[in-house]
mmCIF file of C-alpha atoms in Angstrom:
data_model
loop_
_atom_site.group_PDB
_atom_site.id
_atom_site.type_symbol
_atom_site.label_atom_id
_atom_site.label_comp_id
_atom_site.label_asym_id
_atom_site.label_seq_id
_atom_site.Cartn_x
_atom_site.Cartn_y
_atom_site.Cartn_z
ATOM 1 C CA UNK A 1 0.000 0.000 0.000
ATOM 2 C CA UNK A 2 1.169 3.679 -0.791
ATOM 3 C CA UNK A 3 0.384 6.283 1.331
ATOM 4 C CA UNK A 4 1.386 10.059 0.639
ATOM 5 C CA UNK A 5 1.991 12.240 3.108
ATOM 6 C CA UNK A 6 1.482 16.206 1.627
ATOM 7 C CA UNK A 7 1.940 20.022 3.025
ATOM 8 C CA UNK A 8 1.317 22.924 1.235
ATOM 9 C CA UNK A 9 3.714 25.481 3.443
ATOM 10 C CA UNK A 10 2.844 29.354 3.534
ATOM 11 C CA UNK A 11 6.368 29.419 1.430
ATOM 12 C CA UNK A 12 9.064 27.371 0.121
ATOM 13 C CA UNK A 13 11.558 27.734 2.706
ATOM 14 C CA UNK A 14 9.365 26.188 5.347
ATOM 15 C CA UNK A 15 8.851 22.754 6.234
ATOM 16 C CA UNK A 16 6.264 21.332 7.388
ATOM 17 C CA UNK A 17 7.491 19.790 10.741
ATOM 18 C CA UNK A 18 4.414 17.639 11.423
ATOM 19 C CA UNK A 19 4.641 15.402 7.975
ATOM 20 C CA UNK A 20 8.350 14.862 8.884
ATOM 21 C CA UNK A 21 7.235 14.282 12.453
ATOM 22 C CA UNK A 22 4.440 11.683 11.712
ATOM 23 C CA UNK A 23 7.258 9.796 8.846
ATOM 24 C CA UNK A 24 9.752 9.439 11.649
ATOM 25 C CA UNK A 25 7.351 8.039 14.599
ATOM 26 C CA UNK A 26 5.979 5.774 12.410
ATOM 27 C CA UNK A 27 8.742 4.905 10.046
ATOM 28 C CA UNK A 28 9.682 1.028 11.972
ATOM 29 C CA UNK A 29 5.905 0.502 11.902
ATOM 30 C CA UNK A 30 4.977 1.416 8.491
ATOM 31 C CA UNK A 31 7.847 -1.164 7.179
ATOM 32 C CA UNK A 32 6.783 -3.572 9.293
ATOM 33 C CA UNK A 33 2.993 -3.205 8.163
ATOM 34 C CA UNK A 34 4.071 -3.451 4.084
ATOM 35 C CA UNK A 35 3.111 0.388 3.539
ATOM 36 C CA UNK A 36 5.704 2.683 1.180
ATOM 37 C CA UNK A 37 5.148 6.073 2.764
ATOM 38 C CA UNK A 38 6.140 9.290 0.641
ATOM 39 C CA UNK A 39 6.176 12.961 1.192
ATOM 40 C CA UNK A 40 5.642 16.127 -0.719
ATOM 41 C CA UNK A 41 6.089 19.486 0.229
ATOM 42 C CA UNK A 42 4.320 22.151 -1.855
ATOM 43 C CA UNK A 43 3.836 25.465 -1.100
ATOM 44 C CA UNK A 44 0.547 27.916 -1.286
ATOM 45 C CA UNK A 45 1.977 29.398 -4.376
ATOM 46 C CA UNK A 46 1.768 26.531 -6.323
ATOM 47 C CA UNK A 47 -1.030 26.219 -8.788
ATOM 48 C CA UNK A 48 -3.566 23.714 -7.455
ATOM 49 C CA UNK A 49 -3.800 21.883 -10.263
ATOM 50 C CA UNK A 50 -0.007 21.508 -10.595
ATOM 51 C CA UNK A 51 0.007 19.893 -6.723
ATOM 52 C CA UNK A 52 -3.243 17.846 -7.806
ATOM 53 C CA UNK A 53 -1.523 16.797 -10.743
ATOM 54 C CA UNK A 54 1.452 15.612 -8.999
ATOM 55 C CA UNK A 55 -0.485 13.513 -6.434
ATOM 56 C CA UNK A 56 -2.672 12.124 -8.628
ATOM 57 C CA UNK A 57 0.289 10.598 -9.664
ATOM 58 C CA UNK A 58 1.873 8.823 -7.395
ATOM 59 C CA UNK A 59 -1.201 6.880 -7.608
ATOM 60 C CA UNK A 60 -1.275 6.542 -3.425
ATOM 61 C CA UNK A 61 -4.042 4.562 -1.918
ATOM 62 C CA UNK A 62 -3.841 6.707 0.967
ATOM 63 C CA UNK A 63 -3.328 10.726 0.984
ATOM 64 C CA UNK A 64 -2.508 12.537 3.816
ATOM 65 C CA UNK A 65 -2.975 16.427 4.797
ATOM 66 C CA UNK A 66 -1.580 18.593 7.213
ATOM 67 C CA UNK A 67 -4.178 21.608 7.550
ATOM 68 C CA UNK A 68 -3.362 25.277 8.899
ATOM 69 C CA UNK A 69 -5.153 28.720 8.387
ATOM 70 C CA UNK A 70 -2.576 29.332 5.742
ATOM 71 C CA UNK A 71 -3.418 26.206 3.330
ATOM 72 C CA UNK A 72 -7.040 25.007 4.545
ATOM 73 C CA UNK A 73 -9.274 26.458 1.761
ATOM 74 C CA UNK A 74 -6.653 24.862 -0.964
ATOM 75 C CA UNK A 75 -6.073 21.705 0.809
ATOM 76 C CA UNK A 76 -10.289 21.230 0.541
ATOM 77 C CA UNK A 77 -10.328 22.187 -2.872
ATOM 78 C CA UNK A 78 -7.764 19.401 -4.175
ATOM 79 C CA UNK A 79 -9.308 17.042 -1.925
ATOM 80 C CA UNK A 80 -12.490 17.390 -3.850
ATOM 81 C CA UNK A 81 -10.690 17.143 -7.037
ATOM 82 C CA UNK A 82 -8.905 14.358 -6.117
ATOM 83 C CA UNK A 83 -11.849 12.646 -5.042
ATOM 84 C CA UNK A 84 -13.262 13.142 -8.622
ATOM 85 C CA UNK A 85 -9.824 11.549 -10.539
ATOM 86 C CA UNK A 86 -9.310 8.943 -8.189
ATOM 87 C CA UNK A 87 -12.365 7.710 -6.519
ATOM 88 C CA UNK A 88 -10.501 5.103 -4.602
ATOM 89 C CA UNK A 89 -7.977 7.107 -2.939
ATOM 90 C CA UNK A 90 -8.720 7.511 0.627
ATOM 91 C CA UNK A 91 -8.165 11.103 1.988
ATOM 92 C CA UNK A 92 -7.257 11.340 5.639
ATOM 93 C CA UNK A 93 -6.443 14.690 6.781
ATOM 94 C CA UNK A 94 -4.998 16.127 10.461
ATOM 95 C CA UNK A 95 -3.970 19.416 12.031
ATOM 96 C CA UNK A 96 -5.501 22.287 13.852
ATOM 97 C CA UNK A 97 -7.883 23.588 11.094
ATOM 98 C CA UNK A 98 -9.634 20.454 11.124
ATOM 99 C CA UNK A 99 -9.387 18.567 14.926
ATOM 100 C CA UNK A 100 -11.352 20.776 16.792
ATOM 101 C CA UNK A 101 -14.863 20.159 14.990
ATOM 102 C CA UNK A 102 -13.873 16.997 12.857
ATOM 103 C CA UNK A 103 -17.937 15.724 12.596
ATOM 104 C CA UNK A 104 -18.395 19.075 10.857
ATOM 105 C CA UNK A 105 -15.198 18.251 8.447
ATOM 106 C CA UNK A 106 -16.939 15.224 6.812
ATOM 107 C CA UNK A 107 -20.220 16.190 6.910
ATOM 108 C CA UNK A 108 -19.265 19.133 4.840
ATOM 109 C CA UNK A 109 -16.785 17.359 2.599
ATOM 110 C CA UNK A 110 -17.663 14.050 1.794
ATOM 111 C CA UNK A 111 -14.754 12.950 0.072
ATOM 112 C CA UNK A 112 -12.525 12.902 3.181
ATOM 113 C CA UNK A 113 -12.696 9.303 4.255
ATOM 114 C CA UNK A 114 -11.017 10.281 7.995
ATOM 115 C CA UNK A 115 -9.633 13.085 10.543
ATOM 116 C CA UNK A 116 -6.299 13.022 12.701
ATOM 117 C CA UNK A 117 -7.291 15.069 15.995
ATOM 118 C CA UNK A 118 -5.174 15.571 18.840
ATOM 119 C CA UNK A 119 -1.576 14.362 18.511
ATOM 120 C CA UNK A 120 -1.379 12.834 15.442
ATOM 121 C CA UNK A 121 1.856 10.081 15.830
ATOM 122 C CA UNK A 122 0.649 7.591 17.944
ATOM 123 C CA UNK A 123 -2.679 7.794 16.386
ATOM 124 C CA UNK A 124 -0.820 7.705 12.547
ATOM 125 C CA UNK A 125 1.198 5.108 14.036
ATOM 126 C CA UNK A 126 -2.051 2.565 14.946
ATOM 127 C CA UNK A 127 -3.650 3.532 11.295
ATOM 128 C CA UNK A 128 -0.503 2.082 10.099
ATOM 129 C CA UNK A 129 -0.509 -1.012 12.027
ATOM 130 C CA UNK A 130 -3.952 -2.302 10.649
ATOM 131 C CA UNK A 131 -5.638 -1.902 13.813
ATOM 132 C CA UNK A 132 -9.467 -1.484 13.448
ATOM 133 C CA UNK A 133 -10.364 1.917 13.239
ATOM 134 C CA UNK A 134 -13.230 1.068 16.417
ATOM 135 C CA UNK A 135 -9.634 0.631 18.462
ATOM 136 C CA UNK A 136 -7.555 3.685 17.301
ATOM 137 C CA UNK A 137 -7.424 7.142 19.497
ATOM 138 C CA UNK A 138 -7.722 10.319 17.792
ATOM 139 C CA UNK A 139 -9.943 9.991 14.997
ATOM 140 C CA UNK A 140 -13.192 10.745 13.678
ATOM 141 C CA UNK A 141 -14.452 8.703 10.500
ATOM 142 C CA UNK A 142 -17.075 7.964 8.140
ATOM 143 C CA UNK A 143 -18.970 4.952 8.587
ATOM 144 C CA UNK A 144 -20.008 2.711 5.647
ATOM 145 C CA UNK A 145 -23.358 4.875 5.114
ATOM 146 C CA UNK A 146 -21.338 8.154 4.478
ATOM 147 C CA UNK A 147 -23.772 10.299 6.572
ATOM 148 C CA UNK A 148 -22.605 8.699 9.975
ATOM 149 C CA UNK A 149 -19.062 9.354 11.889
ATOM 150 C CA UNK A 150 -17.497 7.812 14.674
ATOM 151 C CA UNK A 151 -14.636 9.604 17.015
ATOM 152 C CA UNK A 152 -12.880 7.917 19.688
ATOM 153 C CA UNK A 153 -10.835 10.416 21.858
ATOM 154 C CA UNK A 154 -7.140 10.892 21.226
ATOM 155 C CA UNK A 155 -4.603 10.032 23.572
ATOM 156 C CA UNK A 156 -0.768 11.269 24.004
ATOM 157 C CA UNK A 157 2.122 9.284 22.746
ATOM 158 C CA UNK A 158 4.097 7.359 24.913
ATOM 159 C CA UNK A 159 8.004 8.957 26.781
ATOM 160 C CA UNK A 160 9.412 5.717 25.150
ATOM 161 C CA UNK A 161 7.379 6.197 21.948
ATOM 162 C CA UNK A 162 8.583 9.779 22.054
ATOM 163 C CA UNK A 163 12.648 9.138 22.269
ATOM 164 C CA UNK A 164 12.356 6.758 19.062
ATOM 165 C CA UNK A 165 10.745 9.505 17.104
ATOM 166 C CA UNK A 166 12.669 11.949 18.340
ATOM 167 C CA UNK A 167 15.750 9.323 17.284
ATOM 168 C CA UNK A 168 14.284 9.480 13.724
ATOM 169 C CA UNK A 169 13.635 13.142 13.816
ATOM 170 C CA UNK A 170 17.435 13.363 13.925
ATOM 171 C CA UNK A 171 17.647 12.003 10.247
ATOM 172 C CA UNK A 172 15.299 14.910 8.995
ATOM 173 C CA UNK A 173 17.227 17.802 10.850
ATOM 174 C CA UNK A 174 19.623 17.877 7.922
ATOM 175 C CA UNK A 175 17.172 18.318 5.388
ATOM 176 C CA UNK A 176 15.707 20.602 7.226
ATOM 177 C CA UNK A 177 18.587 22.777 7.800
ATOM 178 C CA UNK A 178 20.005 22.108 4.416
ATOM 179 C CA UNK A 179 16.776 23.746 3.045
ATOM 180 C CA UNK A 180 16.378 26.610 4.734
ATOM 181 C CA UNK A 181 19.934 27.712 4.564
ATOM 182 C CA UNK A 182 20.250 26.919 1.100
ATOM 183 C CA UNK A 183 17.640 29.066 0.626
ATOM 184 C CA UNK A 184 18.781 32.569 2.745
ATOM 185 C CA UNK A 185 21.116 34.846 0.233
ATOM 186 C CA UNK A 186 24.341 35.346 2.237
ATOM 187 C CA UNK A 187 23.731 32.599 4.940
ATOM 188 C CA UNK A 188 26.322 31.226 6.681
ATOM 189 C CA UNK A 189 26.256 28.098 8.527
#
């Protein structure tokens, strides 16, 4: 299974910690589980259908939003188009913009299959592992009728589940760095 993880930053020299974040934690978990997890970084800049264009494809069975004030109206918009090229794909999204009233996120956009609220690793993690989505924390879905949702209550990740990801984290901080410097005329490291 492919699942594709996407931000669209407020510009190109950010990064979107909580993608990177959610990779790491669940990295040993995702291999384990027969998933090939991507990312893609895009910015609010970008024409929409450029970003739809390039998810659609990667042909991912599984796509994956991280939603602020900045990128919310967008990140609904490709979701609906999406939803219309690949009727399959399911479309999971997570951050502030959408946890605090995640019923009212699928009943106003039906093609979002499921919500992240709350801390999103552990809960990414579980989705993951196969676990049945009755016994994962921190989500809100749509039932098979598509006009009923379930949310069970989130719960915080683990002090040992934390020092692994923050082990993994490690590998991005390059990237990370490498970007934004790269980016800043006259920066010196």
């Amino acid at each position: 299974m492919k699942l594709l993880l996407c931000a669209v930053n407020a510009k190109y020299i950010h990064s979107n910690l909580a993608i990177l974040s959610l990779e790491a934690y669940s990295r040993k978990i995702a291999e384990e589980a027969g998933w090939e997890v991507k990312r893609k970084e895009y910015t609010i800049n970008h024409y929409e259908e450029d970003i739809l264009s390039d998810i659609y494809k990667e042909k991912a069975d599984v796509v994956v939003f991280s939603c602020y004030i900045w990128n919310i109206s967008m990140i609904y918009s490709i979701c609906e188009d999406l939803k219309l090229v690949s009727p399959q794909t399911d479309i999971w999204l997570g951050g502030p913009e959408v946890s605090y009233d995640s019923e009212k996120v699928l009943r106003e956009h039906p093609e979002i299959s499921l919500v992240m609220t709350g801390e999103g690793e552990r809960t990414f993690s579980l989705l993951l592992s196969g676990r049945r989505l009755r016994d994962v924390p921190g989500i809100t879905w749509r039932k098979e009728d598509e006009r009923d949702f379930r949310s069970q209550p989130g719960g915080m990740c683990s002090e040992a589940n934390r020092k692994e990801a923050e082990k993994n984290k490690a590998e991005n901080t390059e990237l990370v760095k490498n970007r934004i410097i790269k980016n800043q005329p006259g920066a010196l490291l």
